[in-house]
Coordinates of C-alpha atoms and ligand atoms in Angstrom, one line a residue:
M229 CA 41.4 -18.4 45.7
K230 CA 39.6 -20.7 43.3
A231 CA 40.0 -20.7 39.5
E232 CA 37.1 -20.1 37.2
P233 CA 34.1 -22.4 37.8
I234 CA 33.6 -25.2 35.3
C235 CA 29.8 -24.6 35.3
R236 CA 26.9 -23.7 37.4
V237 CA 24.7 -26.3 39.1
D238 CA 21.7 -24.9 37.2
D239 CA 23.4 -25.6 33.9
I240 CA 23.0 -29.4 34.4
P241 CA 19.4 -30.6 35.0
R242 CA 18.8 -33.3 37.6
N243 CA 19.8 -36.8 36.4
S244 CA 21.7 -35.6 33.4
A245 CA 25.3 -34.9 32.5
C246 CA 27.4 -32.4 30.5
G247 CA 30.8 -32.7 29.0
F248 CA 33.5 -30.1 29.4
E249 CA 37.0 -29.6 28.0
I250 CA 39.3 -28.2 30.6
N251 CA 42.9 -27.0 30.6
S252 CA 44.9 -29.0 33.1
N253 CA 48.5 -27.8 33.4
G254 CA 48.5 -26.9 29.7
R255 CA 46.8 -30.1 28.5
L256 CA 43.2 -30.2 27.4
E257 CA 41.2 -32.9 29.2
N258 CA 37.6 -34.1 28.7
I259 CA 35.6 -34.3 31.9
V260 CA 31.9 -35.0 32.5
I261 CA 29.9 -33.4 35.3
V262 CA 26.9 -35.5 36.4
N263 CA 23.9 -34.1 38.4
W264 CA 22.7 -37.3 40.0
S265 CA 19.7 -36.7 42.4
D266 CA 21.0 -33.1 42.8
E267 CA 24.5 -34.3 43.8
M268 CA 27.2 -33.0 41.5
I269 CA 29.9 -35.6 40.5
A270 CA 32.8 -35.3 38.1
Y271 CA 34.6 -38.0 36.2
R272 CA 37.3 -38.0 33.6
N273 CA 35.5 -38.5 30.3
S274 CA 37.5 -41.6 29.5
C275 CA 36.1 -45.1 29.2
P276 CA 38.3 -47.6 31.3
H277 CA 38.0 -50.0 28.3
T278 CA 39.9 -48.1 25.6
G279 CA 40.1 -44.5 26.9
V280 CA 37.6 -43.0 24.4
T281 CA 35.2 -40.4 25.4
L282 CA 31.8 -41.7 26.5
E283 CA 29.1 -39.7 25.0
W284 CA 26.9 -40.7 22.0
I285 CA 26.5 -37.1 20.8
P286 CA 27.5 -33.9 22.7
N287 CA 26.2 -34.1 26.3
R288 CA 24.3 -37.4 25.8
F289 CA 25.9 -39.6 28.4
F290 CA 23.0 -41.6 29.8
N291 CA 21.5 -44.9 28.5
G292 CA 17.9 -44.9 27.2
E293 CA 16.4 -45.5 30.6
N294 CA 18.4 -42.7 32.2
T295 CA 19.7 -45.1 34.8
F296 CA 23.4 -45.5 33.9
L297 CA 26.1 -43.5 32.1
Q298 CA 26.8 -45.5 29.0
C299 CA 29.9 -45.7 26.8
S300 CA 28.9 -45.1 23.1
T301 CA 31.6 -47.4 21.7
H302 CA 30.8 -50.8 23.3
G303 CA 27.9 -50.0 25.6
A304 CA 29.5 -50.3 29.0
L305 CA 27.2 -49.1 31.8
F306 CA 28.5 -47.1 34.8
R307 CA 26.7 -46.2 38.0
P308 CA 26.2 -42.4 38.0
D309 CA 26.9 -42.0 41.7
D310 CA 30.3 -43.7 41.8
G311 CA 31.3 -44.5 38.2
F312 CA 31.5 -48.3 38.8
C313 CA 31.0 -50.3 35.6
V314 CA 28.2 -52.9 36.1
A315 CA 28.1 -54.3 32.5
G316 CA 30.2 -54.4 29.4
P317 CA 33.8 -55.1 28.5
C318 CA 35.2 -53.2 31.5
V319 CA 32.8 -54.6 34.2
G320 CA 34.3 -54.2 37.6
K321 CA 36.4 -51.1 36.7
S322 CA 35.4 -47.5 37.3
L323 CA 35.4 -44.1 35.7
E324 CA 38.0 -41.9 37.4
K325 CA 36.3 -39.6 39.8
L326 CA 37.6 -36.1 40.1
P327 CA 37.3 -34.0 43.2
I328 CA 35.0 -31.0 42.9
T329 CA 33.6 -28.3 45.2
V330 CA 30.4 -26.5 44.8
I331 CA 30.4 -22.9 46.1
E332 CA 27.3 -20.8 45.8
K333 CA 26.0 -23.0 43.0
S334 CA 29.2 -22.8 41.0
V335 CA 31.2 -26.0 40.4
Y336 CA 35.0 -26.0 40.8
L337 CA 37.5 -28.7 40.1
D338 CA 39.7 -29.0 43.2
Ligands
LIG469 S1 35.4 -48.2 24.8 FE1 33.9 -48.0 26.3 S2 33.0 -50.0 26.4 FE2 34.6 -50.2 24.9

């Protein structure tokens, strides 16, 4: 039996991302769900550089070209498909990927 879904696939347009606050064992955690080429991917919303949340303004996670997730604090760029940092102060590190399952267009954290 799965818990409540985090969101629906249709809530996040292709090649964009949304932030969510979830309750994980009594602790609130920020996560980001990315729809990248219609694949749903979840990361902990925490920059490997200092641990801050990534977005510029609510749900604005991508750089101007819409090619990378970008940290608003010092501009690190992360590949949307695997969270690997390709530029910035934490280059070579990665966002923490979270396991999710999509069932009937609803997204669940495993
Ligand atoms: S806090 Fe994200 S790049 Fe520095």
